[in-house]
mmCIF file of N, CA and C in Angstrom:
data_model
loop_
_atom_site.group_PDB
_atom_site.id
_atom_site.type_symbol
_atom_site.label_atom_id
_atom_site.label_comp_id
_atom_site.label_asym_id
_atom_site.label_seq_id
_atom_site.Cartn_x
_atom_site.Cartn_y
_atom_site.Cartn_z
ATOM 1 N N MET A 1 -52.971 48.909 -36.583
ATOM 2 C CA MET A 1 -53.694 49.833 -37.437
ATOM 3 C C MET A 1 -52.733 50.936 -37.872
ATOM 4 N N LYS A 2 -52.794 51.310 -39.131
ATOM 5 C CA LYS A 2 -51.973 52.405 -39.627
ATOM 6 C C LYS A 2 -52.756 53.703 -39.476
ATOM 7 N N VAL A 3 -52.067 54.710 -38.918
ATOM 8 C CA VAL A 3 -52.676 56.027 -38.744
ATOM 9 C C VAL A 3 -51.712 57.099 -39.246
ATOM 10 N N ILE A 4 -52.274 58.252 -39.562
ATOM 11 C CA ILE A 4 -51.484 59.418 -39.942
ATOM 12 C C ILE A 4 -51.502 60.357 -38.751
ATOM 13 N N LEU A 5 -50.327 60.685 -38.236
ATOM 14 C CA LEU A 5 -50.251 61.574 -37.076
ATOM 15 C C LEU A 5 -50.528 63.012 -37.502
ATOM 16 N N LEU A 6 -51.386 63.682 -36.769
ATOM 17 C CA LEU A 6 -51.720 65.078 -37.047
ATOM 18 C C LEU A 6 -50.902 66.031 -36.194
ATOM 19 N N GLN A 7 -50.227 65.491 -35.178
ATOM 20 C CA GLN A 7 -49.338 66.255 -34.304
ATOM 21 C C GLN A 7 -48.174 65.348 -33.920
ATOM 22 N N ASP A 8 -47.103 65.935 -33.402
ATOM 23 C CA ASP A 8 -46.006 65.125 -32.878
ATOM 24 C C ASP A 8 -46.510 64.387 -31.644
ATOM 25 N N VAL A 9 -46.272 63.086 -31.584
ATOM 26 C CA VAL A 9 -46.682 62.270 -30.444
ATOM 27 C C VAL A 9 -45.429 61.583 -29.903
ATOM 28 N N ALA A 10 -45.159 61.799 -28.617
ATOM 29 C CA ALA A 10 -43.958 61.240 -27.992
ATOM 30 C C ALA A 10 -43.930 59.724 -28.133
ATOM 31 N N LYS A 11 -42.787 59.204 -28.483
ATOM 32 C CA LYS A 11 -42.512 57.773 -28.614
ATOM 33 C C LYS A 11 -43.299 57.096 -29.738
ATOM 34 N N ILE A 12 -44.041 57.879 -30.540
ATOM 35 C CA ILE A 12 -44.800 57.309 -31.650
ATOM 36 C C ILE A 12 -44.260 57.830 -32.980
ATOM 37 N N GLY A 13 -44.227 59.170 -33.135
ATOM 38 C CA GLY A 13 -43.730 59.726 -34.390
ATOM 39 C C GLY A 13 -43.978 61.215 -34.519
ATOM 40 N N GLN A 14 -43.624 61.726 -35.685
ATOM 41 C CA GLN A 14 -43.728 63.148 -35.984
ATOM 42 C C GLN A 14 -45.015 63.439 -36.764
ATOM 43 N N LYS A 15 -45.347 64.714 -36.841
ATOM 44 C CA LYS A 15 -46.530 65.176 -37.563
ATOM 45 C C LYS A 15 -46.470 64.712 -39.021
ATOM 46 N N TYR A 16 -47.606 64.245 -39.552
ATOM 47 C CA TYR A 16 -47.804 63.768 -40.927
ATOM 48 C C TYR A 16 -47.067 62.467 -41.238
ATOM 49 N N GLN A 17 -46.578 61.782 -40.229
ATOM 50 C CA GLN A 17 -45.916 60.504 -40.432
ATOM 51 C C GLN A 17 -46.968 59.398 -40.351
ATOM 52 N N ILE A 18 -46.834 58.377 -41.185
ATOM 53 C CA ILE A 18 -47.735 57.225 -41.141
ATOM 54 C C ILE A 18 -47.069 56.166 -40.270
ATOM 55 N N VAL A 19 -47.772 55.764 -39.199
ATOM 56 C CA VAL A 19 -47.205 54.807 -38.250
ATOM 57 C C VAL A 19 -48.190 53.673 -37.981
ATOM 58 N N GLN A 20 -47.646 52.547 -37.559
ATOM 59 C CA GLN A 20 -48.440 51.386 -37.169
ATOM 60 C C GLN A 20 -48.573 51.400 -35.651
ATOM 61 N N VAL A 21 -49.807 51.422 -35.139
ATOM 62 C CA VAL A 21 -50.057 51.407 -33.698
ATOM 63 C C VAL A 21 -51.120 50.353 -33.400
ATOM 64 N N PRO A 22 -51.194 49.892 -32.155
ATOM 65 C CA PRO A 22 -52.264 48.955 -31.799
ATOM 66 C C PRO A 22 -53.647 49.588 -32.016
ATOM 67 N N ASP A 23 -54.611 48.759 -32.413
ATOM 68 C CA ASP A 23 -55.960 49.256 -32.696
ATOM 69 C C ASP A 23 -56.560 50.002 -31.511
ATOM 70 N N GLY A 24 -56.408 49.447 -30.318
ATOM 71 C CA GLY A 24 -56.978 50.074 -29.126
ATOM 72 C C GLY A 24 -56.392 51.448 -28.866
ATOM 73 N N TYR A 25 -55.088 51.586 -29.058
ATOM 74 C CA TYR A 25 -54.429 52.879 -28.844
ATOM 75 C C TYR A 25 -54.932 53.896 -29.861
ATOM 76 N N ALA A 26 -55.119 53.451 -31.103
ATOM 77 C CA ALA A 26 -55.606 54.356 -32.145
ATOM 78 C C ALA A 26 -57.040 54.791 -31.857
ATOM 79 N N PHE A 27 -57.925 53.819 -31.580
ATOM 80 C CA PHE A 27 -59.343 54.140 -31.402
ATOM 81 C C PHE A 27 -59.661 54.806 -30.068
ATOM 82 N N ASN A 28 -58.882 54.519 -29.022
ATOM 83 C CA ASN A 28 -59.192 55.057 -27.701
ATOM 84 C C ASN A 28 -58.426 56.320 -27.337
ATOM 85 N N LYS A 29 -57.278 56.558 -27.965
ATOM 86 C CA LYS A 29 -56.484 57.723 -27.589
ATOM 87 C C LYS A 29 -56.208 58.653 -28.766
ATOM 88 N N LEU A 30 -55.543 58.147 -29.789
ATOM 89 C CA LEU A 30 -55.068 59.019 -30.862
ATOM 90 C C LEU A 30 -56.197 59.678 -31.658
ATOM 91 N N ILE A 31 -57.142 58.903 -32.122
ATOM 92 C CA ILE A 31 -58.215 59.457 -32.961
ATOM 93 C C ILE A 31 -59.170 60.346 -32.163
ATOM 94 N N PRO A 32 -59.651 59.944 -30.960
ATOM 95 C CA PRO A 32 -60.557 60.838 -30.212
ATOM 96 C C PRO A 32 -59.921 62.165 -29.805
ATOM 97 N N GLN A 33 -58.605 62.180 -29.586
ATOM 98 C CA GLN A 33 -57.932 63.416 -29.172
ATOM 99 C C GLN A 33 -57.385 64.195 -30.366
ATOM 100 N N ASN A 34 -57.801 63.815 -31.575
ATOM 101 C CA ASN A 34 -57.360 64.465 -32.815
ATOM 102 C C ASN A 34 -55.839 64.503 -32.948
ATOM 103 N N LEU A 35 -55.183 63.460 -32.476
ATOM 104 C CA LEU A 35 -53.741 63.337 -32.643
ATOM 105 C C LEU A 35 -53.415 62.568 -33.920
ATOM 106 N N ALA A 36 -54.399 61.822 -34.439
ATOM 107 C CA ALA A 36 -54.183 61.025 -35.639
ATOM 108 C C ALA A 36 -55.517 60.764 -36.321
ATOM 109 N N LYS A 37 -55.420 60.303 -37.573
ATOM 110 C CA LYS A 37 -56.605 59.822 -38.275
ATOM 111 C C LYS A 37 -56.214 58.579 -39.058
ATOM 112 N N PRO A 38 -57.186 57.721 -39.373
ATOM 113 C CA PRO A 38 -56.867 56.473 -40.068
ATOM 114 C C PRO A 38 -56.149 56.737 -41.394
ATOM 115 N N ALA A 39 -55.230 55.858 -41.743
ATOM 116 C CA ALA A 39 -54.440 56.023 -42.965
ATOM 117 C C ALA A 39 -55.163 55.404 -44.156
ATOM 118 N N THR A 40 -56.310 55.962 -44.506
ATOM 119 C CA THR A 40 -57.031 55.524 -45.701
ATOM 120 C C THR A 40 -56.335 56.112 -46.925
ATOM 121 N N PRO A 41 -56.516 55.528 -48.105
ATOM 122 C CA PRO A 41 -55.869 56.082 -49.304
ATOM 123 C C PRO A 41 -56.220 57.559 -49.544
ATOM 124 N N GLN A 42 -57.462 57.917 -49.280
ATOM 125 C CA GLN A 42 -57.885 59.312 -49.457
ATOM 126 C C GLN A 42 -57.153 60.226 -48.465
ATOM 127 N N ASN A 43 -57.073 59.825 -47.209
ATOM 128 C CA ASN A 43 -56.373 60.628 -46.200
ATOM 129 C C ASN A 43 -54.879 60.728 -46.507
ATOM 130 N N VAL A 44 -54.287 59.642 -47.013
ATOM 131 C CA VAL A 44 -52.859 59.654 -47.344
ATOM 132 C C VAL A 44 -52.591 60.664 -48.457
ATOM 133 N N LYS A 45 -53.434 60.679 -49.505
ATOM 134 C CA LYS A 45 -53.268 61.650 -50.598
ATOM 135 C C LYS A 45 -53.392 63.076 -50.079
ATOM 136 N N GLN A 46 -54.380 63.301 -49.223
ATOM 137 C CA GLN A 46 -54.609 64.637 -48.665
ATOM 138 C C GLN A 46 -53.396 65.092 -47.841
ATOM 139 N N ILE A 47 -52.857 64.214 -47.021
ATOM 140 C CA ILE A 47 -51.703 64.559 -46.186
ATOM 141 C C ILE A 47 -50.456 64.777 -47.040
ATOM 142 N N GLU A 48 -50.273 63.984 -48.097
ATOM 143 C CA GLU A 48 -49.121 64.182 -48.984
ATOM 144 C C GLU A 48 -49.168 65.558 -49.642
ATOM 145 N N LYS A 49 -50.365 65.985 -50.073
ATOM 146 C CA LYS A 49 -50.513 67.320 -50.661
ATOM 147 C C LYS A 49 -50.182 68.392 -49.628
ATOM 148 N N ARG A 50 -50.709 68.228 -48.423
ATOM 149 C CA ARG A 50 -50.471 69.206 -47.360
ATOM 150 C C ARG A 50 -48.990 69.256 -46.984
ATOM 151 N N ALA A 51 -48.339 68.106 -46.917
ATOM 152 C CA ALA A 51 -46.913 68.056 -46.581
ATOM 153 C C ALA A 51 -46.077 68.730 -47.672
ATOM 154 N N ALA A 52 -46.448 68.538 -48.947
ATOM 155 C CA ALA A 52 -45.724 69.189 -50.044
ATOM 156 C C ALA A 52 -45.880 70.704 -49.965
ATOM 157 N N THR A 53 -47.087 71.165 -49.678
ATOM 158 C CA THR A 53 -47.336 72.602 -49.540
ATOM 159 C C THR A 53 -46.539 73.175 -48.378
ATOM 160 N N LEU A 54 -46.527 72.473 -47.256
ATOM 161 C CA LEU A 54 -45.768 72.937 -46.097
ATOM 162 C C LEU A 54 -44.270 72.965 -46.375
ATOM 163 N N ALA A 55 -43.773 72.011 -47.140
ATOM 164 C CA ALA A 55 -42.348 71.995 -47.478
ATOM 165 C C ALA A 55 -41.986 73.213 -48.326
ATOM 166 N N GLU A 56 -42.855 73.564 -49.287
ATOM 167 C CA GLU A 56 -42.621 74.756 -50.110
ATOM 168 C C GLU A 56 -42.645 76.014 -49.254
ATOM 169 N N GLN A 57 -43.625 76.104 -48.353
ATOM 170 C CA GLN A 57 -43.725 77.273 -47.478
ATOM 171 C C GLN A 57 -42.507 77.370 -46.567
ATOM 172 N N LYS A 58 -42.033 76.236 -46.072
ATOM 173 C CA LYS A 58 -40.867 76.234 -45.191
ATOM 174 C C LYS A 58 -39.636 76.710 -45.944
ATOM 175 N N GLU A 59 -39.481 76.256 -47.185
ATOM 176 C CA GLU A 59 -38.327 76.661 -47.989
ATOM 177 C C GLU A 59 -38.349 78.162 -48.261
ATOM 178 N N SER A 60 -39.510 78.692 -48.630
ATOM 179 C CA SER A 60 -39.598 80.136 -48.885
ATOM 180 C C SER A 60 -39.429 80.914 -47.581
ATOM 181 N N GLY A 61 -39.923 80.366 -46.477
ATOM 182 C CA GLY A 61 -39.747 81.006 -45.176
ATOM 183 C C GLY A 61 -38.290 81.045 -44.755
ATOM 184 N N ASP A 62 -37.548 79.970 -45.055
ATOM 185 C CA ASP A 62 -36.119 79.936 -44.737
ATOM 186 C C ASP A 62 -35.355 80.984 -45.537
ATOM 187 N N GLN A 63 -35.709 81.146 -46.809
ATOM 188 C CA GLN A 63 -35.057 82.159 -47.642
ATOM 189 C C GLN A 63 -35.372 83.554 -47.116
ATOM 190 N N PHE A 64 -36.624 83.779 -46.738
ATOM 191 C CA PHE A 64 -37.038 85.074 -46.195
ATOM 192 C C PHE A 64 -36.297 85.364 -44.892
ATOM 193 N N PHE A 65 -36.171 84.342 -44.036
ATOM 194 C CA PHE A 65 -35.476 84.496 -42.755
ATOM 195 C C PHE A 65 -34.004 84.828 -42.983
ATOM 196 N N ALA A 66 -33.361 84.149 -43.931
ATOM 197 C CA ALA A 66 -31.947 84.412 -44.225
ATOM 198 C C ALA A 66 -31.754 85.840 -44.722
ATOM 199 N N ALA A 67 -32.665 86.323 -45.573
ATOM 200 C CA ALA A 67 -32.572 87.697 -46.074
ATOM 201 C C ALA A 67 -32.771 88.696 -44.938
ATOM 202 N N ALA A 68 -33.697 88.403 -44.034
ATOM 203 C CA ALA A 68 -33.950 89.294 -42.896
ATOM 204 C C ALA A 68 -32.734 89.354 -41.979
ATOM 205 N N ILE A 69 -32.114 88.219 -41.713
ATOM 206 C CA ILE A 69 -30.925 88.179 -40.858
ATOM 207 C C ILE A 69 -29.792 88.969 -41.498
ATOM 208 N N GLU A 70 -29.613 88.790 -42.795
ATOM 209 C CA GLU A 70 -28.545 89.504 -43.498
ATOM 210 C C GLU A 70 -28.743 91.016 -43.390
ATOM 211 N N LYS A 71 -29.980 91.451 -43.526
ATOM 212 C CA LYS A 71 -30.284 92.886 -43.448
ATOM 213 C C LYS A 71 -30.048 93.430 -42.035
ATOM 214 N N MET A 72 -30.391 92.638 -41.015
ATOM 215 C CA MET A 72 -30.266 93.111 -39.637
ATOM 216 C C MET A 72 -28.845 92.994 -39.093
ATOM 217 N N THR A 73 -28.020 92.109 -39.651
ATOM 218 C CA THR A 73 -26.641 92.018 -39.183
ATOM 219 C C THR A 73 -25.762 93.093 -39.811
ATOM 220 N N ALA A 74 -26.194 93.652 -40.930
ATOM 221 C CA ALA A 74 -25.419 94.710 -41.577
ATOM 222 C C ALA A 74 -25.302 95.927 -40.666
ATOM 223 N N GLU A 75 -26.375 96.225 -39.964
ATOM 224 C CA GLU A 75 -26.385 97.375 -39.058
ATOM 225 C C GLU A 75 -27.250 97.021 -37.854
ATOM 226 N N PRO A 76 -26.811 97.348 -36.632
ATOM 227 C CA PRO A 76 -27.610 96.996 -35.449
ATOM 228 C C PRO A 76 -28.959 97.721 -35.439
ATOM 229 N N LEU A 77 -29.969 97.045 -34.918
ATOM 230 C CA LEU A 77 -31.276 97.680 -34.749
ATOM 231 C C LEU A 77 -31.185 98.680 -33.606
ATOM 232 N N LYS A 78 -31.821 99.818 -33.772
ATOM 233 C CA LYS A 78 -31.805 100.840 -32.723
ATOM 234 C C LYS A 78 -33.184 100.910 -32.073
ATOM 235 N N ILE A 79 -33.171 100.823 -30.744
ATOM 236 C CA ILE A 79 -34.402 100.912 -29.966
ATOM 237 C C ILE A 79 -34.250 102.088 -29.017
ATOM 238 N N GLU A 80 -35.163 103.055 -29.130
ATOM 239 C CA GLU A 80 -35.103 104.237 -28.267
ATOM 240 C C GLU A 80 -35.982 104.022 -27.044
ATOM 241 N N VAL A 81 -35.404 104.292 -25.869
ATOM 242 C CA VAL A 81 -36.114 104.133 -24.598
ATOM 243 C C VAL A 81 -35.796 105.313 -23.698
ATOM 244 N N GLU A 82 -36.557 105.427 -22.622
ATOM 245 C CA GLU A 82 -36.289 106.472 -21.634
ATOM 246 C C GLU A 82 -35.663 105.854 -20.396
ATOM 247 N N PRO A 83 -34.361 106.055 -20.192
ATOM 248 C CA PRO A 83 -33.710 105.499 -19.007
ATOM 249 C C PRO A 83 -33.699 106.509 -17.862
ATOM 250 N N ASN A 84 -33.307 106.031 -16.681
ATOM 251 C CA ASN A 84 -33.103 106.953 -15.562
ATOM 252 C C ASN A 84 -31.688 107.528 -15.658
ATOM 253 N N GLU A 85 -31.256 108.260 -14.644
ATOM 254 C CA GLU A 85 -29.948 108.921 -14.692
ATOM 255 C C GLU A 85 -28.780 107.931 -14.773
ATOM 256 N N GLN A 86 -28.936 106.737 -14.218
ATOM 257 C CA GLN A 86 -27.858 105.751 -14.223
ATOM 258 C C GLN A 86 -27.819 104.932 -15.522
ATOM 259 N N GLY A 87 -28.748 105.147 -16.417
ATOM 260 C CA GLY A 87 -28.785 104.399 -17.670
ATOM 261 C C GLY A 87 -29.598 103.125 -17.605
ATOM 262 N N HIS A 88 -30.306 102.914 -16.495
ATOM 263 C CA HIS A 88 -31.161 101.736 -16.362
ATOM 264 C C HIS A 88 -32.546 102.064 -16.907
ATOM 265 N N LEU A 89 -33.200 101.060 -17.458
ATOM 266 C CA LEU A 89 -34.528 101.265 -18.028
ATOM 267 C C LEU A 89 -35.594 101.062 -16.962
ATOM 268 N N PHE A 90 -36.708 101.756 -17.143
ATOM 269 C CA PHE A 90 -37.819 101.585 -16.214
ATOM 270 C C PHE A 90 -38.499 100.233 -16.431
ATOM 271 N N GLN A 91 -38.474 99.743 -17.656
ATOM 272 C CA GLN A 91 -38.971 98.400 -17.933
ATOM 273 C C GLN A 91 -38.085 97.778 -19.005
ATOM 274 N N ALA A 92 -38.011 96.465 -19.019
ATOM 275 C CA ALA A 92 -37.126 95.758 -19.949
ATOM 276 C C ALA A 92 -37.603 95.927 -21.388
ATOM 277 N N VAL A 93 -36.680 95.742 -22.315
ATOM 278 C CA VAL A 93 -37.010 95.754 -23.739
ATOM 279 C C VAL A 93 -37.770 94.468 -24.044
ATOM 280 N N HIS A 94 -38.890 94.593 -24.743
ATOM 281 C CA HIS A 94 -39.733 93.444 -25.067
ATOM 282 C C HIS A 94 -39.619 93.090 -26.543
ATOM 283 N N ALA A 95 -40.166 91.950 -26.910
ATOM 284 C CA ALA A 95 -40.149 91.502 -28.301
ATOM 285 C C ALA A 95 -40.847 92.512 -29.210
ATOM 286 N N GLU A 96 -41.915 93.141 -28.708
ATOM 287 C CA GLU A 96 -42.640 94.130 -29.516
ATOM 288 C C GLU A 96 -41.732 95.297 -29.899
ATOM 289 N N ASP A 97 -40.832 95.688 -28.996
ATOM 290 C CA ASP A 97 -39.891 96.772 -29.285
ATOM 291 C C ASP A 97 -38.937 96.368 -30.410
ATOM 292 N N VAL A 98 -38.480 95.130 -30.382
ATOM 293 C CA VAL A 98 -37.578 94.633 -31.422
ATOM 294 C C VAL A 98 -38.324 94.538 -32.755
ATOM 295 N N ILE A 99 -39.583 94.110 -32.715
ATOM 296 C CA ILE A 99 -40.391 94.012 -33.935
ATOM 297 C C ILE A 99 -40.564 95.387 -34.570
ATOM 298 N N LYS A 100 -40.838 96.414 -33.750
ATOM 299 C CA LYS A 100 -40.983 97.779 -34.271
ATOM 300 C C LYS A 100 -39.684 98.263 -34.895
ATOM 301 N N ALA A 101 -38.555 98.003 -34.236
ATOM 302 C CA ALA A 101 -37.254 98.429 -34.766
ATOM 303 C C ALA A 101 -36.936 97.701 -36.071
ATOM 304 N N ALA A 102 -37.283 96.430 -36.148
ATOM 305 C CA ALA A 102 -37.028 95.661 -37.370
ATOM 306 C C ALA A 102 -37.915 96.148 -38.512
ATOM 307 N N SER A 103 -39.177 96.444 -38.217
ATOM 308 C CA SER A 103 -40.066 96.924 -39.278
ATOM 309 C C SER A 103 -39.647 98.304 -39.768
ATOM 310 N N ALA A 104 -38.971 99.080 -38.920
ATOM 311 C CA ALA A 104 -38.478 100.394 -39.335
ATOM 312 C C ALA A 104 -37.393 100.268 -40.408
ATOM 313 N N VAL A 105 -36.670 99.152 -40.414
ATOM 314 C CA VAL A 105 -35.657 98.931 -41.450
ATOM 315 C C VAL A 105 -36.169 98.003 -42.555
ATOM 316 N N GLY A 106 -37.469 97.699 -42.527
ATOM 317 C CA GLY A 106 -38.088 96.918 -43.590
ATOM 318 C C GLY A 106 -38.028 95.419 -43.426
ATOM 319 N N VAL A 107 -37.914 94.937 -42.193
ATOM 320 C CA VAL A 107 -37.856 93.495 -41.936
ATOM 321 C C VAL A 107 -39.046 93.108 -41.072
ATOM 322 N N GLU A 108 -39.756 92.067 -41.482
ATOM 323 C CA GLU A 108 -40.902 91.585 -40.714
ATOM 324 C C GLU A 108 -40.508 90.312 -39.965
ATOM 325 N N ILE A 109 -40.588 90.350 -38.643
ATOM 326 C CA ILE A 109 -40.339 89.180 -37.802
ATOM 327 C C ILE A 109 -41.492 89.058 -36.815
ATOM 328 N N THR A 110 -41.597 87.901 -36.181
ATOM 329 C CA THR A 110 -42.657 87.688 -35.203
ATOM 330 C C THR A 110 -42.057 87.520 -33.812
ATOM 331 N N ALA A 111 -42.895 87.663 -32.806
ATOM 332 C CA ALA A 111 -42.435 87.592 -31.417
ATOM 333 C C ALA A 111 -41.880 86.216 -31.067
ATOM 334 N N ASN A 112 -42.433 85.154 -31.649
ATOM 335 C CA ASN A 112 -41.936 83.820 -31.299
ATOM 336 C C ASN A 112 -40.584 83.511 -31.936
ATOM 337 N N GLN A 113 -40.084 84.372 -32.819
ATOM 338 C CA GLN A 113 -38.754 84.189 -33.400
ATOM 339 C C GLN A 113 -37.668 84.839 -32.550
ATOM 340 N N ILE A 114 -38.044 85.670 -31.584
ATOM 341 C CA ILE A 114 -37.086 86.443 -30.795
ATOM 342 C C ILE A 114 -36.823 85.743 -29.469
ATOM 343 N N VAL A 115 -35.536 85.542 -29.150
ATOM 344 C CA VAL A 115 -35.150 84.896 -27.898
ATOM 345 C C VAL A 115 -34.165 85.809 -27.168
ATOM 346 N N PHE A 116 -34.532 86.212 -25.958
ATOM 347 C CA PHE A 116 -33.649 87.022 -25.117
ATOM 348 C C PHE A 116 -32.904 86.090 -24.170
ATOM 349 N N ALA A 117 -31.577 86.215 -24.106
ATOM 350 C CA ALA A 117 -30.797 85.413 -23.155
ATOM 351 C C ALA A 117 -31.124 85.848 -21.733
ATOM 352 N N SER A 118 -31.278 87.150 -21.542
ATOM 353 C CA SER A 118 -31.674 87.712 -20.254
ATOM 354 C C SER A 118 -32.401 89.020 -20.549
ATOM 355 N N PRO A 119 -33.197 89.517 -19.605
ATOM 356 C CA PRO A 119 -33.912 90.768 -19.846
ATOM 357 C C PRO A 119 -32.939 91.923 -20.097
ATOM 358 N N ILE A 120 -33.273 92.760 -21.051
ATOM 359 C CA ILE A 120 -32.439 93.920 -21.375
ATOM 360 C C ILE A 120 -32.985 95.103 -20.598
ATOM 361 N N LYS A 121 -32.205 95.579 -19.616
ATOM 362 C CA LYS A 121 -32.663 96.655 -18.743
ATOM 363 C C LYS A 121 -31.681 97.809 -18.675
ATOM 364 N N GLU A 122 -30.726 97.864 -19.611
ATOM 365 C CA GLU A 122 -29.739 98.941 -19.610
ATOM 366 C C GLU A 122 -29.530 99.465 -21.021
ATOM 367 N N VAL A 123 -29.127 100.731 -21.099
ATOM 368 C CA VAL A 123 -28.776 101.337 -22.374
ATOM 369 C C VAL A 123 -27.455 100.729 -22.827
ATOM 370 N N GLY A 124 -27.327 100.479 -24.121
ATOM 371 C CA GLY A 124 -26.081 99.942 -24.651
ATOM 372 C C GLY A 124 -26.327 98.927 -25.746
ATOM 373 N N SER A 125 -25.275 98.221 -26.103
ATOM 374 C CA SER A 125 -25.331 97.219 -27.157
ATOM 375 C C SER A 125 -25.611 95.848 -26.545
ATOM 376 N N HIS A 126 -26.574 95.132 -27.109
ATOM 377 C CA HIS A 126 -26.965 93.821 -26.592
ATOM 378 C C HIS A 126 -27.132 92.847 -27.753
ATOM 379 N N THR A 127 -26.947 91.571 -27.475
ATOM 380 C CA THR A 127 -27.110 90.531 -28.487
ATOM 381 C C THR A 127 -28.349 89.711 -28.157
ATOM 382 N N ILE A 128 -29.192 89.504 -29.176
ATOM 383 C CA ILE A 128 -30.366 88.642 -29.030
ATOM 384 C C ILE A 128 -30.297 87.564 -30.104
ATOM 385 N N THR A 129 -31.081 86.528 -29.924
ATOM 386 C CA THR A 129 -31.105 85.428 -30.878
ATOM 387 C C THR A 129 -32.434 85.433 -31.619
ATOM 388 N N LEU A 130 -32.364 85.272 -32.929
ATOM 389 C CA LEU A 130 -33.558 85.082 -33.743
ATOM 390 C C LEU A 130 -33.581 83.626 -34.167
ATOM 391 N N SER A 131 -34.720 82.982 -34.006
ATOM 392 C CA SER A 131 -34.838 81.561 -34.290
ATOM 393 C C SER A 131 -35.974 81.323 -35.270
ATOM 394 N N ASN A 132 -35.715 80.473 -36.256
ATOM 395 C CA ASN A 132 -36.740 80.088 -37.221
ATOM 396 C C ASN A 132 -36.724 78.569 -37.314
ATOM 397 N N GLY A 133 -37.259 77.914 -36.319
ATOM 398 C CA GLY A 133 -37.219 76.459 -36.294
ATOM 399 C C GLY A 133 -35.825 75.968 -35.969
ATOM 400 N N GLU A 134 -35.156 75.345 -36.950
ATOM 401 C CA GLU A 134 -33.817 74.812 -36.719
ATOM 402 C C GLU A 134 -32.749 75.884 -36.813
ATOM 403 N N LYS A 135 -32.993 76.922 -37.596
ATOM 404 C CA LYS A 135 -31.977 77.952 -37.817
ATOM 405 C C LYS A 135 -32.034 79.013 -36.736
ATOM 406 N N LYS A 136 -30.840 79.364 -36.229
ATOM 407 C CA LYS A 136 -30.737 80.417 -35.222
ATOM 408 C C LYS A 136 -29.632 81.364 -35.643
ATOM 409 N N SER A 137 -29.811 82.630 -35.316
ATOM 410 C CA SER A 137 -28.803 83.621 -35.645
ATOM 411 C C SER A 137 -28.821 84.703 -34.582
ATOM 412 N N GLU A 138 -27.644 85.205 -34.258
ATOM 413 C CA GLU A 138 -27.552 86.273 -33.268
ATOM 414 C C GLU A 138 -27.435 87.608 -33.984
ATOM 415 N N ILE A 139 -28.182 88.586 -33.486
ATOM 416 C CA ILE A 139 -28.086 89.940 -34.022
ATOM 417 C C ILE A 139 -27.821 90.899 -32.868
ATOM 418 N N THR A 140 -27.330 92.063 -33.212
ATOM 419 C CA THR A 140 -27.025 93.076 -32.209
ATOM 420 C C THR A 140 -28.098 94.151 -32.249
ATOM 421 N N ILE A 141 -28.544 94.558 -31.068
ATOM 422 C CA ILE A 141 -29.460 95.694 -30.976
ATOM 423 C C ILE A 141 -28.802 96.767 -30.119
ATOM 424 N N GLU A 142 -29.061 97.995 -30.471
ATOM 425 C CA GLU A 142 -28.556 99.140 -29.718
ATOM 426 C C GLU A 142 -29.730 99.760 -28.975
ATOM 427 N N VAL A 143 -29.657 99.769 -27.666
ATOM 428 C CA VAL A 143 -30.669 100.431 -26.851
ATOM 429 C C VAL A 143 -30.116 101.818 -26.554
ATOM 430 N N VAL A 144 -30.795 102.849 -27.096
ATOM 431 C CA VAL A 144 -30.316 104.222 -26.957
ATOM 432 C C VAL A 144 -31.351 105.067 -26.227
ATOM 433 N N SER A 145 -30.875 106.156 -25.649
ATOM 434 C CA SER A 145 -31.731 107.059 -24.889
ATOM 435 C C SER A 145 -32.502 107.973 -25.829
ATOM 436 N N LYS A 146 -33.785 108.203 -25.517
ATOM 437 C CA LYS A 146 -34.579 109.185 -26.264
ATOM 438 C C LYS A 146 -34.067 110.563 -25.928
ATOM 439 N N LYS A 147 -34.075 111.435 -26.902
ATOM 440 C CA LYS A 147 -33.579 112.787 -26.647
ATOM 441 C C LYS A 147 -34.646 113.803 -26.854
#
């Protein structure tokens, strides 16, 4: 039976891919768990439209991400925190702190795009990774003391 996958399924295929699977597997597992739907001509047209729309959104999102990275690499983001006397922070810098610093310079990012190699618990210059699916870029943030 041919089905259209609605999600990535291990050893079967990727989202929106049309695959041939045994009837029992389709009717007993994939379709009841909303992992796939039958590949009728109407469903195929609907999925093709949705895939085209998603491709356009992905392309515009990639351009937006590249512009955001360019803006943030020009100058490090500054995050103000209150450290103790030794320069250690009372709590680590979180994704929300980076989002606030980015929005202060006019860049909109989300928490799931931010990857910390390790928790940032000291004042100083640190490198974090921003990820947008396949594309990754490292940016520098400056953790400075509030005055």
